[in-house]
Amino acid sequence: MGGAKQYDGYRSFDYLEAGTDYRAFALAPQIGRVEPFVLPLDDAQDARAREVLTTSIAVSLHDHCGIMPSDLSENDAYVREGREHYGYEGLAVSGLDAVFENMMDGTA
């Protein structure tokens, strides 16, 4: 429950061959792409937050974990390819246990 998860390196469509089964695009990094925001907490709040994340199931009802192309001018072609990648690596470090994702209205 809660906290960083074990990540085994799986990436979307690993079972397919890029360049043969679909057009590969350079994707934005999942981790370190933007400066992280750390909510300032005092010691008691930090301890409580860590306790909640480690003893409870953390579910997001509104997150989008899709990965965009590094070059956003390629986004239309990327979406039309029908192989929109999901950020499993980023999700693993998020502290979440589950995400209700609309998966691009069924295109992903």
PDB file of C-alpha atoms in Angstrom:
ATOM      1  CA  MET A   1       0.000   0.000   0.000  1.00  0.00           C
ATOM      2  CA  GLY A   2       1.036   3.596  -0.579  1.00  0.00           C
ATOM      3  CA  GLY A   3       4.600   4.753  -1.121  1.00  0.00           C
ATOM      4  CA  ALA A   4       6.907   3.934  -4.005  1.00  0.00           C
ATOM      5  CA  LYS A   5       6.185   0.647  -5.745  1.00  0.00           C
ATOM      6  CA  GLN A   6       8.521  -1.900  -7.208  1.00  0.00           C
ATOM      7  CA  TYR A   7       8.994  -1.159 -10.907  1.00  0.00           C
ATOM      8  CA  ASP A   8      10.263  -3.918 -13.183  1.00  0.00           C
ATOM      9  CA  GLY A   9      10.892  -1.750 -16.246  1.00  0.00           C
ATOM     10  CA  TYR A  10       7.732  -2.635 -18.194  1.00  0.00           C
ATOM     11  CA  ARG A  11       6.819  -0.075 -20.823  1.00  0.00           C
ATOM     12  CA  SER A  12       3.647   0.138 -22.879  1.00  0.00           C
ATOM     13  CA  PHE A  13       3.616  -2.174 -25.902  1.00  0.00           C
ATOM     14  CA  ASP A  14       6.777  -4.065 -24.883  1.00  0.00           C
ATOM     15  CA  TYR A  15       5.169  -7.088 -26.533  1.00  0.00           C
ATOM     16  CA  LEU A  16       5.242  -5.321 -29.924  1.00  0.00           C
ATOM     17  CA  GLU A  17       8.183  -4.301 -32.084  1.00  0.00           C
ATOM     18  CA  ALA A  18       8.659  -0.560 -32.450  1.00  0.00           C
ATOM     19  CA  GLY A  19       9.126   0.414 -36.082  1.00  0.00           C
ATOM     20  CA  THR A  20       7.417  -2.756 -37.275  1.00  0.00           C
ATOM     21  CA  ASP A  21       4.153  -2.955 -35.316  1.00  0.00           C
ATOM     22  CA  TYR A  22       3.855   0.774 -34.698  1.00  0.00           C
ATOM     23  CA  ARG A  23       5.658   4.020 -35.372  1.00  0.00           C
ATOM     24  CA  ALA A  24       7.945   4.873 -32.460  1.00  0.00           C
ATOM     25  CA  PHE A  25       8.067   8.419 -31.114  1.00  0.00           C
ATOM     26  CA  ALA A  26      10.579   9.973 -28.729  1.00  0.00           C
ATOM     27  CA  LEU A  27       8.607  10.368 -25.504  1.00  0.00           C
ATOM     28  CA  ALA A  28       8.877  12.899 -22.709  1.00  0.00           C
ATOM     29  CA  PRO A  29      10.638  11.544 -19.613  1.00  0.00           C
ATOM     30  CA  GLN A  30       8.322  10.259 -16.900  1.00  0.00           C
ATOM     31  CA  ILE A  31      10.528  11.308 -14.003  1.00  0.00           C
ATOM     32  CA  GLY A  32      12.436  14.577 -13.691  1.00  0.00           C
ATOM     33  CA  ARG A  33      10.681  16.294 -16.604  1.00  0.00           C
ATOM     34  CA  VAL A  34       9.560  19.147 -14.352  1.00  0.00           C
ATOM     35  CA  GLU A  35      10.802  20.391 -11.013  1.00  0.00           C
ATOM     36  CA  PRO A  36       8.913  18.485  -8.292  1.00  0.00           C
ATOM     37  CA  PHE A  37       6.725  20.429  -5.905  1.00  0.00           C
ATOM     38  CA  VAL A  38       7.198  19.407  -2.309  1.00  0.00           C
ATOM     39  CA  LEU A  39       4.411  20.519  -0.007  1.00  0.00           C
ATOM     40  CA  PRO A  40       6.024  22.024   3.078  1.00  0.00           C
ATOM     41  CA  LEU A  41       4.954  19.999   6.114  1.00  0.00           C
ATOM     42  CA  ASP A  42       6.063  20.159   9.694  1.00  0.00           C
ATOM     43  CA  ASP A  43       7.473  16.978  11.275  1.00  0.00           C
ATOM     44  CA  ALA A  44       4.105  15.836  12.655  1.00  0.00           C
ATOM     45  CA  GLN A  45       2.321  16.388   9.326  1.00  0.00           C
ATOM     46  CA  ASP A  46       5.091  14.602   7.437  1.00  0.00           C
ATOM     47  CA  ALA A  47       4.904  11.610   9.799  1.00  0.00           C
ATOM     48  CA  ARG A  48       1.108  11.470   9.409  1.00  0.00           C
ATOM     49  CA  ALA A  49       1.317  11.668   5.612  1.00  0.00           C
ATOM     50  CA  ARG A  50       3.854   8.839   5.510  1.00  0.00           C
ATOM     51  CA  GLU A  51       1.680   6.765   7.851  1.00  0.00           C
ATOM     52  CA  VAL A  52      -1.400   7.274   5.686  1.00  0.00           C
ATOM     53  CA  LEU A  53       0.517   6.343   2.509  1.00  0.00           C
ATOM     54  CA  THR A  54       1.958   3.183   4.048  1.00  0.00           C
ATOM     55  CA  THR A  55      -1.148   1.925   5.866  1.00  0.00           C
ATOM     56  CA  SER A  56      -3.904   2.912   3.428  1.00  0.00           C
ATOM     57  CA  ILE A  57      -4.707   2.337  -0.209  1.00  0.00           C
ATOM     58  CA  ALA A  58      -4.108   5.560  -2.145  1.00  0.00           C
ATOM     59  CA  VAL A  59      -6.478   5.947  -5.107  1.00  0.00           C
ATOM     60  CA  SER A  60      -6.580   8.877  -7.529  1.00  0.00           C
ATOM     61  CA  LEU A  61      -9.890   9.618  -9.178  1.00  0.00           C
ATOM     62  CA  HIS A  62      -8.381  12.206 -11.522  1.00  0.00           C
ATOM     63  CA  ASP A  63      -4.891  11.733 -12.824  1.00  0.00           C
ATOM     64  CA  HIS A  64      -3.650  11.366 -16.371  1.00  0.00           C
ATOM     65  CA  CYS A  65      -0.651   9.073 -16.653  1.00  0.00           C
ATOM     66  CA  GLY A  66      -0.271   9.085 -20.419  1.00  0.00           C
ATOM     67  CA  ILE A  67       3.107  10.034 -21.870  1.00  0.00           C
ATOM     68  CA  MET A  68       3.259  12.714 -24.531  1.00  0.00           C
ATOM     69  CA  PRO A  69       5.835  12.882 -27.326  1.00  0.00           C
ATOM     70  CA  SER A  70       8.950  14.946 -26.562  1.00  0.00           C
ATOM     71  CA  ASP A  71       8.151  17.044 -29.616  1.00  0.00           C
ATOM     72  CA  LEU A  72       4.544  18.162 -29.119  1.00  0.00           C
ATOM     73  CA  SER A  73       4.260  19.040 -32.813  1.00  0.00           C
ATOM     74  CA  GLU A  74       4.126  15.244 -33.341  1.00  0.00           C
ATOM     75  CA  ASN A  75       1.200  14.774 -30.964  1.00  0.00           C
ATOM     76  CA  ASP A  76      -1.506  14.461 -33.638  1.00  0.00           C
ATOM     77  CA  ALA A  77       0.466  11.753 -35.488  1.00  0.00           C
ATOM     78  CA  TYR A  78       1.233  10.052 -32.162  1.00  0.00           C
ATOM     79  CA  VAL A  79      -2.450   9.906 -31.194  1.00  0.00           C
ATOM     80  CA  ARG A  80      -3.483   8.716 -34.670  1.00  0.00           C
ATOM     81  CA  GLU A  81      -0.997   5.845 -34.357  1.00  0.00           C
ATOM     82  CA  GLY A  82      -3.239   4.396 -31.629  1.00  0.00           C
ATOM     83  CA  ARG A  83      -0.294   3.406 -29.406  1.00  0.00           C
ATOM     84  CA  GLU A  84      -0.403   6.014 -26.646  1.00  0.00           C
ATOM     85  CA  HIS A  85       2.050   5.046 -23.918  1.00  0.00           C
ATOM     86  CA  TYR A  86       1.229   4.966 -20.212  1.00  0.00           C
ATOM     87  CA  GLY A  87       3.550   6.189 -17.471  1.00  0.00           C
ATOM     88  CA  TYR A  88       4.040   3.010 -15.447  1.00  0.00           C
ATOM     89  CA  GLU A  89       7.442   4.161 -14.199  1.00  0.00           C
ATOM     90  CA  GLY A  90       6.072   7.501 -13.012  1.00  0.00           C
ATOM     91  CA  LEU A  91       3.066   5.818 -11.444  1.00  0.00           C
ATOM     92  CA  ALA A  92       5.372   3.477  -9.517  1.00  0.00           C
ATOM     93  CA  VAL A  93       7.070   6.394  -7.749  1.00  0.00           C
ATOM     94  CA  SER A  94       3.885   8.412  -7.218  1.00  0.00           C
ATOM     95  CA  GLY A  95       2.747   6.732  -4.003  1.00  0.00           C
ATOM     96  CA  LEU A  96      -0.582   5.812  -5.585  1.00  0.00           C
ATOM     97  CA  ASP A  97      -1.972   2.291  -5.567  1.00  0.00           C
ATOM     98  CA  ALA A  98      -4.606   2.836  -8.249  1.00  0.00           C
ATOM     99  CA  VAL A  99      -5.633   5.468 -10.801  1.00  0.00           C
ATOM    100  CA  PHE A 100      -9.007   5.764 -12.468  1.00  0.00           C
ATOM    101  CA  GLU A 101      -7.878   6.864 -15.909  1.00  0.00           C
ATOM    102  CA  ASN A 102     -10.111   7.504 -18.896  1.00  0.00           C
ATOM    103  CA  MET A 103      -7.330   6.150 -21.143  1.00  0.00           C
ATOM    104  CA  MET A 104      -7.899   8.917 -23.707  1.00  0.00           C
ATOM    105  CA  ASP A 105     -11.549   7.942 -24.123  1.00  0.00           C
ATOM    106  CA  GLY A 106     -10.579   4.457 -25.222  1.00  0.00           C
ATOM    107  CA  THR A 107      -7.811   5.331 -27.658  1.00  0.00           C
ATOM    108  CA  ALA A 108      -5.038   4.221 -25.296  1.00  0.00           C
TER     109      ALA A 108
END
